[in-house]
Amino acid sequence: MNDSENSVKGVLAANLKRVRAEHGLSLSELSRRAGIGKATLSQLESGAGNPTLETVLGLSRVLGVPISDLVEARPAGEVTVVRAADAQVLSGQGVDLRPLRRIDCGDALFEVYDQLVRTGAPQESGGHGGTEHTIVQGGRLGVRVDGRELELGPGDYVGFDAALPHAYTALGGEPVRSVLLLQHRAEQRLHLEDGVHPVA
């Protein structure tokens, strides 16, 4: 497997083409529904685009699949190790996400991410599929969920319906390290075909 196949770009290119075909959507129609330019989608499907967290979240929402069905496909094993230096980063306006693991548990699918909330800009989301769980490891995290403001410190947890508008902000001038867990119903899971390579 080469590096391009093993990158976020390469995995997204393969997965996006397949998911779009399964939904019977043309590039033009997906562009219209997601509010993403057709040329941008074409670049993403060719592996030449530079996907942002906002773009991937938008595609996930429109296509009705978990984020990990677009950016990773990690085969299950008895022991899974993801080295910090090897995990691909998916960056947004205020957050860096490193996909760590997909966990299938009967009627639920969990996506585990290492999340860094950077200083300088909040990470805004208009909502997406699943239930969001965040555990703060270091720093002070401002969380806004559907207009409700919260402040979390190390060891604190917040969980909410990810369909609600929400935002994360690093408080106190320091970045925030946290673990993000996205929980989905099993029927939302895309059955990834063999041969799609993992992110890391």
Coordinates of N, CA and C in Angstrom, one line a residue:
M1 N 0.9 -1.2 0.0 CA 0.0 0.0 0.0 C 0.9 1.2 0.0
N2 N 0.6 2.2 -0.8 CA 1.4 3.4 -0.9 C 0.8 4.5 0.0
D3 N 1.6 5.5 0.2 CA 1.2 6.6 1.2 C 0.0 7.3 0.8
S4 N -0.2 7.5 -0.6 CA -1.4 8.2 -1.0 C -2.7 7.4 -0.8
E5 N -2.6 6.1 -0.9 CA -3.8 5.2 -0.6 C -4.1 5.2 0.9
N6 N -3.0 5.4 1.7 CA -3.1 5.3 3.2 C -3.4 6.6 3.8
S7 N -3.6 7.7 3.0 CA -3.8 9.0 3.6 C -5.3 9.3 3.7
V8 N -5.6 10.4 4.5 CA -7.0 10.8 4.6 C -7.6 11.0 3.2
K9 N -6.8 11.7 2.4 CA -7.2 12.0 1.0 C -7.6 10.8 0.2
G10 N -6.6 9.8 0.3 CA -6.8 8.6 -0.5 C -8.0 7.8 0.0
V11 N -8.2 7.6 1.3 CA -9.3 6.9 1.8 C -10.6 7.6 1.6
L12 N -10.7 8.9 1.7 CA -11.9 9.7 1.5 C -12.3 9.6 0.0
A13 N -11.3 9.6 -0.9 CA -11.6 9.5 -2.3 C -12.3 8.2 -2.6
A14 N -11.8 7.1 -2.1 CA -12.4 5.8 -2.4 C -13.8 5.7 -1.8
N15 N -13.8 6.1 -0.5 CA -15.1 5.9 0.2 C -16.2 6.8 -0.3
L16 N -15.8 8.1 -0.7 CA -16.8 9.1 -1.1 C -17.4 8.6 -2.4
K17 N -16.6 8.1 -3.4 CA -17.1 7.6 -4.6 C -18.1 6.5 -4.4
R18 N -17.8 5.6 -3.5 CA -18.7 4.4 -3.3 C -20.0 4.8 -2.6
V19 N -19.9 5.7 -1.6 CA -21.1 6.1 -0.9 C -22.0 6.9 -1.8
R20 N -21.4 7.8 -2.6 CA -22.2 8.6 -3.5 C -22.9 7.7 -4.5
A21 N -22.2 6.6 -5.0 CA -22.8 5.7 -6.0 C -24.0 4.9 -5.3
E22 N -23.7 4.5 -4.1 CA -24.8 3.7 -3.3 C -26.0 4.5 -3.1
H23 N -25.9 5.9 -3.0 CA -27.0 6.8 -2.8 C -27.6 7.2 -4.2
G24 N -27.0 6.8 -5.3 CA -27.5 7.1 -6.6 C -27.4 8.6 -6.9
L25 N -26.4 9.3 -6.3 CA -26.2 10.8 -6.5 C -25.2 11.1 -7.5
S26 N -25.5 12.0 -8.4 CA -24.4 12.6 -9.3 C -23.6 13.6 -8.5
L27 N -22.4 13.9 -9.0 CA -21.6 14.9 -8.4 C -22.4 16.2 -8.2
S28 N -23.1 16.6 -9.3 CA -23.9 17.8 -9.2 C -24.9 17.8 -8.1
E29 N -25.6 16.7 -8.0 CA -26.7 16.6 -6.9 C -26.1 16.6 -5.5
L30 N -25.0 15.9 -5.3 CA -24.3 15.9 -4.0 C -23.8 17.3 -3.7
S31 N -23.3 18.0 -4.8 CA -22.8 19.4 -4.6 C -23.9 20.3 -4.1
R32 N -25.1 20.1 -4.8 CA -26.2 21.0 -4.4 C -26.7 20.7 -3.0
R33 N -26.8 19.4 -2.6 CA -27.3 19.1 -1.3 C -26.3 19.5 -0.2
A34 N -25.0 19.3 -0.4 CA -24.0 19.6 0.6 C -23.5 21.0 0.6
G35 N -23.9 21.8 -0.4 CA -23.4 23.2 -0.5 C -21.9 23.3 -0.7
I36 N -21.3 22.2 -1.4 CA -19.9 22.2 -1.7 C -19.8 22.2 -3.2
G37 N -18.8 23.0 -3.7 CA -18.6 23.1 -5.2 C -18.4 21.8 -5.8
K38 N -18.9 21.7 -7.1 CA -18.7 20.4 -7.8 C -17.2 20.2 -8.1
A39 N -16.5 21.2 -8.4 CA -15.0 21.1 -8.7 C -14.3 20.6 -7.4
T40 N -14.7 21.1 -6.2 CA -14.1 20.6 -5.0 C -14.4 19.1 -4.8
L41 N -15.7 18.7 -5.0 CA -16.0 17.3 -4.8 C -15.3 16.4 -5.8
S42 N -15.1 16.9 -7.0 CA -14.4 16.1 -8.0 C -12.9 15.9 -7.6
Q43 N -12.3 17.0 -7.0 CA -11.0 16.9 -6.5 C -10.9 15.9 -5.3
L44 N -11.9 15.9 -4.4 CA -11.9 15.0 -3.3 C -12.0 13.6 -3.8
E45 N -12.8 13.3 -4.8 CA -13.0 11.9 -5.3 C -11.7 11.5 -6.1
S46 N -10.9 12.4 -6.6 CA -9.7 12.0 -7.3 C -8.5 11.9 -6.3
G47 N -8.7 12.3 -5.0 CA -7.7 12.2 -4.1 C -6.7 13.4 -4.1
A48 N -7.1 14.4 -4.9 CA -6.3 15.6 -5.0 C -6.7 16.8 -4.1
G49 N -7.9 16.7 -3.6 CA -8.4 17.8 -2.7 C -7.8 17.8 -1.3
N50 N -8.1 18.8 -0.6 CA -7.5 18.9 0.8 C -8.7 19.0 1.7
P51 N -9.3 17.9 2.2 CA -10.5 17.9 3.0 C -10.3 18.5 4.3
T52 N -11.3 19.4 4.7 CA -11.3 20.0 6.0 C -12.4 19.2 6.8
L53 N -12.3 19.5 8.1 CA -13.3 18.8 9.0 C -14.7 19.3 8.6
E54 N -14.8 20.6 8.3 CA -16.2 21.1 8.0 C -16.7 20.4 6.7
T55 N -15.9 20.2 5.7 CA -16.3 19.5 4.5 C -16.7 18.1 4.8
V56 N -15.9 17.4 5.6 CA -16.3 16.0 5.9 C -17.5 15.9 6.7
L57 N -17.7 16.8 7.7 CA -18.9 16.8 8.5 C -20.1 17.1 7.6
G58 N -20.0 18.0 6.7 CA -21.1 18.3 5.8 C -21.5 17.1 4.9
L59 N -20.5 16.4 4.4 CA -20.8 15.2 3.6 C -21.4 14.1 4.4
S60 N -20.9 13.9 5.6 CA -21.4 12.9 6.6 C -22.9 13.2 6.8
R61 N -23.2 14.4 7.0 CA -24.6 14.8 7.4 C -25.5 14.6 6.2
V62 N -25.1 15.0 5.0 CA -25.9 14.9 3.8 C -26.1 13.4 3.4
L63 N -25.0 12.6 3.5 CA -25.1 11.2 3.1 C -25.6 10.3 4.1
G64 N -25.7 10.8 5.4 CA -26.3 10.0 6.5 C -25.4 8.9 6.9
V65 N -24.1 9.1 6.9 CA -23.2 8.1 7.4 C -22.2 8.6 8.4
P66 N -21.7 7.8 9.3 CA -20.7 8.3 10.3 C -19.4 8.8 9.6
I67 N -18.7 9.8 10.2 CA -17.5 10.3 9.7 C -16.5 9.3 9.3
S68 N -16.4 8.3 10.2 CA -15.4 7.3 9.9 C -15.6 6.4 8.7
D69 N -16.9 6.4 8.2 CA -17.2 5.7 7.0 C -16.6 6.4 5.8
L70 N -16.3 7.7 6.0 CA -15.7 8.5 4.9 C -14.2 8.6 5.0
V71 N -13.6 8.6 6.2 CA -12.2 8.9 6.3 C -11.4 7.7 6.8
E72 N -12.0 6.6 7.2 CA -11.1 5.5 7.6 C -11.9 4.2 7.4
A73 N -11.1 3.1 7.4 CA -11.6 1.8 7.4 C -10.5 0.9 8.0
R74 N -10.6 0.7 9.3 CA -9.6 0.0 10.1 C -10.1 -1.4 10.4
P75 N -9.4 -2.4 9.9 CA -9.9 -3.8 10.2 C -9.8 -4.1 11.7
A76 N -10.8 -4.8 12.2 CA -10.8 -5.2 13.6 C -9.6 -6.2 13.9
G77 N -9.0 -6.1 15.1 CA -8.0 -7.0 15.5 C -8.0 -7.1 17.0
E78 N -7.2 -8.1 17.5 CA -7.2 -8.3 18.9 C -6.5 -7.1 19.6
V79 N -5.4 -6.6 19.0 CA -4.7 -5.5 19.5 C -4.6 -4.4 18.4
T80 N -5.0 -3.2 18.7 CA -4.9 -2.1 17.8 C -4.0 -1.0 18.4
V81 N -3.0 -0.6 17.8 CA -2.1 0.4 18.2 C -2.1 1.5 17.2
V82 N -2.3 2.7 17.6 CA -2.2 3.9 16.7 C -1.2 4.8 17.3
R83 N -0.1 4.9 16.6 CA 1.0 5.8 17.1 C 0.6 7.3 16.8
A84 N 0.9 8.2 17.8 CA 0.5 9.6 17.6 C 1.1 10.1 16.3
A85 N 2.4 9.8 16.0 CA 3.0 10.3 14.8 C 2.5 9.8 13.5
D86 N 1.8 8.7 13.6 CA 1.2 8.0 12.3 C -0.2 8.4 12.0
A87 N -1.0 8.9 13.0 CA -2.4 9.2 12.8 C -2.5 10.4 11.9
Q88 N -3.4 10.3 10.9 CA -3.6 11.5 10.0 C -4.5 12.5 10.8
V89 N -4.3 13.7 10.6 CA -5.1 14.8 11.2 C -6.1 15.4 10.3
L90 N -7.3 15.5 10.7 CA -8.4 16.1 10.0 C -8.6 17.5 10.7
S91 N -8.3 18.6 10.1 CA -8.4 19.9 10.7 C -9.6 20.7 10.3
G92 N -10.2 21.4 11.3 CA -11.3 22.3 11.1 C -10.8 23.7 11.5
Q93 N -11.8 24.6 11.6 CA -11.5 26.0 11.9 C -10.9 26.2 13.3
G94 N -11.2 25.3 14.2 CA -10.7 25.4 15.6 C -10.3 24.1 16.2
V95 N -10.3 23.0 15.5 CA -10.1 21.7 16.0 C -9.3 20.8 15.1
D96 N -8.4 20.0 15.7 CA -7.6 19.0 15.0 C -8.1 17.6 15.5
L97 N -8.6 16.8 14.6 CA -9.1 15.4 15.0 C -8.2 14.4 14.4
R98 N -7.8 13.4 15.3 CA -7.0 12.3 14.8 C -7.9 11.0 15.0
P99 N -8.3 10.4 13.9 CA -9.1 9.2 14.1 C -8.3 8.1 14.7
L100 N -8.8 7.5 15.7 CA -8.1 6.4 16.4 C -8.7 5.0 16.2
R101 N -10.0 4.9 16.2 CA -10.6 3.6 16.2 C -12.1 3.6 15.9
R102 N -12.6 2.7 15.1 CA -14.1 2.4 15.0 C -14.4 1.2 15.9
I103 N -15.4 1.2 16.6 CA -15.8 0.1 17.5 C -17.2 -0.3 17.2
D104 N -17.4 -1.5 16.7 CA -18.8 -2.0 16.4 C -19.2 -2.8 17.6
C105 N -20.4 -2.4 18.2 CA -20.9 -3.1 19.4 C -22.4 -3.4 19.2
G106 N -22.6 -4.4 18.4 CA -24.0 -4.9 18.2 C -24.9 -3.8 17.5
D107 N -25.7 -3.1 18.3 CA -26.6 -2.2 17.8 C -26.0 -0.7 17.7
A108 N -24.7 -0.6 18.0 CA -24.1 0.7 18.0 C -22.7 0.7 17.4
L109 N -22.4 1.9 16.8 CA -21.0 2.1 16.3 C -20.4 3.3 17.0
F110 N -19.2 3.1 17.5 CA -18.5 4.2 18.1 C -17.3 4.6 17.3
E111 N -17.0 5.9 17.2 CA -15.8 6.5 16.6 C -15.0 7.2 17.7
V112 N -13.7 6.8 17.8 CA -12.9 7.4 18.9 C -11.9 8.3 18.2
Y113 N -11.8 9.5 18.7 CA -10.9 10.5 18.2 C -10.1 11.2 19.3
D114 N -8.8 11.5 19.0 CA -8.0 12.4 19.8 C -8.3 13.8 19.3
Q115 N -8.8 14.6 20.2 CA -9.2 16.0 19.8 C -8.4 17.1 20.4
L116 N -7.8 17.9 19.6 CA -7.1 19.1 20.1 C -8.0 20.3 19.7
V117 N -8.4 21.1 20.7 CA -9.2 22.3 20.4 C -8.1 23.4 20.5
R118 N -7.9 24.1 19.3 CA -6.8 25.1 19.2 C -7.4 26.4 19.8
T119 N -6.4 27.3 20.1 CA -6.8 28.7 20.5 C -7.1 29.5 19.3
G120 N -7.8 30.6 19.5 CA -7.9 31.6 18.4 C -9.3 31.6 17.7
A121 N -9.9 30.4 17.6 CA -11.2 30.4 16.8 C -12.0 29.2 17.4
P122 N -13.3 29.4 17.6 CA -14.2 28.3 18.0 C -14.4 27.3 16.9
Q123 N -14.7 26.1 17.2 CA -15.1 25.1 16.2 C -16.6 25.0 16.2
E124 N -17.3 25.6 15.2 CA -18.7 25.6 15.2 C -19.3 24.5 14.3
S125 N -20.4 23.9 14.8 CA -21.1 22.9 14.0 C -22.6 23.2 14.0
G126 N -23.2 23.1 12.8 CA -24.6 23.2 12.7 C -25.4 22.0 13.1
G127 N -24.6 20.9 13.4 CA -25.2 19.6 13.8 C -24.9 18.6 12.8
H128 N -24.8 17.3 13.3 CA -24.5 16.2 12.4 C -25.0 14.9 13.1
G129 N -24.9 13.8 12.5 CA -25.5 12.6 13.1 C -24.8 12.1 14.3
G130 N -25.5 11.3 15.1 CA -24.9 10.6 16.3 C -25.1 11.4 17.6
T131 N -24.5 10.8 18.6 CA -24.4 11.4 20.0 C -22.9 11.7 20.2
E132 N -22.6 12.9 20.7 CA -21.3 13.3 20.9 C -20.9 13.2 22.4
H133 N -19.8 12.6 22.7 CA -19.2 12.5 24.1 C -17.8 13.1 24.1
T134 N -17.5 14.0 25.0 CA -16.2 14.6 25.1 C -15.7 14.5 26.5
I135 N -14.5 14.0 26.7 CA -13.8 14.0 28.0 C -12.6 14.9 27.9
V136 N -12.5 15.9 28.7 CA -11.4 16.8 28.7 C -10.2 16.2 29.5
Q137 N -9.0 16.2 28.8 CA -7.8 15.7 29.5 C -6.9 16.9 30.0
G138 N -6.9 18.0 29.3 CA -6.1 19.1 29.7 C -6.6 20.4 29.1
G139 N -6.6 21.5 30.0 CA -7.0 22.8 29.5 C -8.5 23.0 30.0
R140 N -9.0 24.2 29.6 CA -10.4 24.6 29.9 C -11.2 24.7 28.6
L141 N -12.2 23.9 28.5 CA -13.0 23.8 27.3 C -14.4 24.5 27.5
G142 N -14.6 25.5 26.6 CA -16.0 26.1 26.5 C -16.8 25.3 25.5
V143 N -18.0 24.9 25.9 CA -18.9 24.1 25.1 C -20.2 24.9 25.0
R144 N -20.7 25.1 23.8 CA -22.1 25.6 23.6 C -22.9 24.6 22.9
V145 N -24.0 24.2 23.5 CA -24.9 23.2 22.9 C -26.3 23.9 22.8
D146 N -26.8 24.1 21.6 CA -28.1 24.6 21.4 C -28.4 25.9 22.3
G147 N -27.4 26.8 22.4 CA -27.5 28.0 23.1 C -27.1 27.9 24.6
R148 N -26.9 26.7 25.1 CA -26.5 26.5 26.5 C -25.0 26.5 26.6
E149 N -24.4 27.4 27.5 CA -23.0 27.5 27.6 C -22.4 26.7 28.8
L150 N -21.4 26.0 28.6 CA -20.8 25.1 29.7 C -19.3 25.4 29.7
E151 N -18.6 25.2 30.8 CA -17.2 25.2 30.9 C -16.7 23.9 31.6
L152 N -15.7 23.2 30.9 CA -15.2 22.0 31.4 C -13.7 22.0 31.7
G153 N -13.3 21.3 32.7 CA -11.9 21.2 33.0 C -11.4 19.8 32.9
P154 N -10.1 19.5 33.2 CA -9.6 18.2 33.1 C -10.4 17.2 33.9
G155 N -10.8 16.0 33.3 CA -11.6 15.0 33.9 C -13.1 15.2 33.7
D156 N -13.5 16.4 33.2 CA -14.9 16.6 33.0 C -15.4 16.0 31.7
Y157 N -16.7 15.7 31.7 CA -17.3 15.0 30.6 C -18.6 15.8 30.1
V158 N -18.9 15.8 28.8 CA -20.2 16.3 28.4 C -20.6 15.4 27.2
G159 N -21.9 15.1 27.2 CA -22.6 14.3 26.2 C -23.8 15.0 25.7
F160 N -24.1 14.9 24.4 CA -25.3 15.6 23.8 C -25.6 15.0 22.4
D161 N -26.8 15.3 22.0 CA -27.3 14.9 20.7 C -26.5 15.8 19.7
A162 N -25.7 15.2 18.8 CA -24.8 15.9 17.9 C -25.6 16.6 16.8
A163 N -26.9 16.3 16.7 CA -27.7 17.0 15.7 C -28.0 18.5 16.1
L164 N -27.8 18.8 17.4 CA -28.0 20.1 17.9 C -26.8 21.0 17.5
P165 N -27.1 22.3 17.2 CA -26.0 23.2 16.9 C -25.0 23.2 18.2
H166 N -23.7 23.2 17.9 CA -22.8 23.2 19.0 C -21.4 23.8 18.6
A167 N -20.6 24.1 19.6 CA -19.3 24.7 19.4 C -18.4 24.4 20.5
Y168 N -17.1 24.2 20.2 CA -16.0 24.1 21.2 C -15.1 25.3 21.1
T169 N -14.7 25.8 22.3 CA -13.7 26.9 22.3 C -12.7 26.6 23.4
A170 N -11.4 26.8 23.1 CA -10.3 26.7 24.1 C -10.3 28.0 24.9
L171 N -10.4 27.8 26.2 CA -10.5 29.0 27.1 C -9.1 29.2 27.8
G172 N -8.9 30.4 28.2 CA -7.7 30.7 29.0 C -6.4 30.8 28.2
G173 N -6.5 30.9 26.9 CA -5.3 31.0 26.0 C -4.5 29.8 25.8
E174 N -5.0 28.7 26.3 CA -4.3 27.4 26.1 C -5.1 26.4 25.3
P175 N -4.5 25.6 24.4 CA -5.2 24.6 23.7 C -5.8 23.5 24.7
V176 N -6.8 22.8 24.2 CA -7.5 21.8 25.0 C -7.3 20.4 24.4
R177 N -6.8 19.5 25.2 CA -6.7 18.1 24.8 C -7.9 17.4 25.3
S178 N -8.5 16.6 24.4 CA -9.7 15.8 24.9 C -9.9 14.6 24.0
V179 N -10.7 13.7 24.5 CA -11.1 12.5 23.7 C -12.5 12.7 23.3
L180 N -12.8 12.6 22.0 CA -14.1 12.7 21.4 C -14.6 11.3 21.0
L181 N -15.8 11.0 21.4 CA -16.4 9.7 21.1 C -17.7 10.0 20.4
L182 N -17.9 9.6 19.2 CA -19.1 9.7 18.4 C -19.8 8.4 18.4
Q183 N -21.1 8.4 18.8 CA -21.9 7.2 18.9 C -23.0 7.2 17.9
H184 N -23.1 6.1 17.1 CA -24.1 6.0 16.0 C -24.9 4.7 16.2
R185 N -26.1 4.7 15.7 CA -26.9 3.5 15.6 C -26.3 2.6 14.6
A186 N -26.3 1.3 14.7 CA -25.6 0.4 13.8 C -26.2 0.5 12.4
E187 N -27.5 0.9 12.2 CA -28.0 0.9 10.9 C -27.5 2.1 10.1
Q188 N -26.8 3.1 10.8 CA -26.2 4.2 10.1 C -24.8 3.8 9.5
R189 N -24.3 2.7 9.9 CA -23.0 2.2 9.5 C -23.0 1.8 8.0
L190 N -22.0 2.3 7.3 CA -21.8 1.8 5.9 C -20.9 0.6 6.0
H191 N -21.3 -0.5 5.3 CA -20.5 -1.7 5.2 C -19.4 -1.5 4.3
L192 N -18.2 -1.2 4.8 CA -17.1 -0.9 4.0 C -16.6 -2.2 3.3
E193 N -16.3 -2.0 2.0 CA -15.8 -3.2 1.2 C -14.4 -3.5 1.6
D194 N -14.0 -4.7 1.3 CA -12.6 -5.1 1.5 C -11.7 -4.3 0.5
G195 N -10.5 -4.0 0.9 CA -9.6 -3.4 0.0 C -9.5 -1.9 0.3
V196 N -10.3 -1.3 1.1 CA -10.2 0.1 1.4 C -9.2 0.2 2.6
H197 N -8.2 1.0 2.4 CA -7.1 1.0 3.4 C -7.4 1.9 4.6
P198 N -6.9 1.6 5.8 CA -7.1 2.4 6.9 C -6.3 3.7 6.8
V199 N -6.7 4.6 7.7 CA -6.0 5.9 7.7 C -4.6 5.8 8.2
A200 N -4.4 4.9 9.2 CA -3.1 4.8 9.8 C -2.6 3.4 9.9

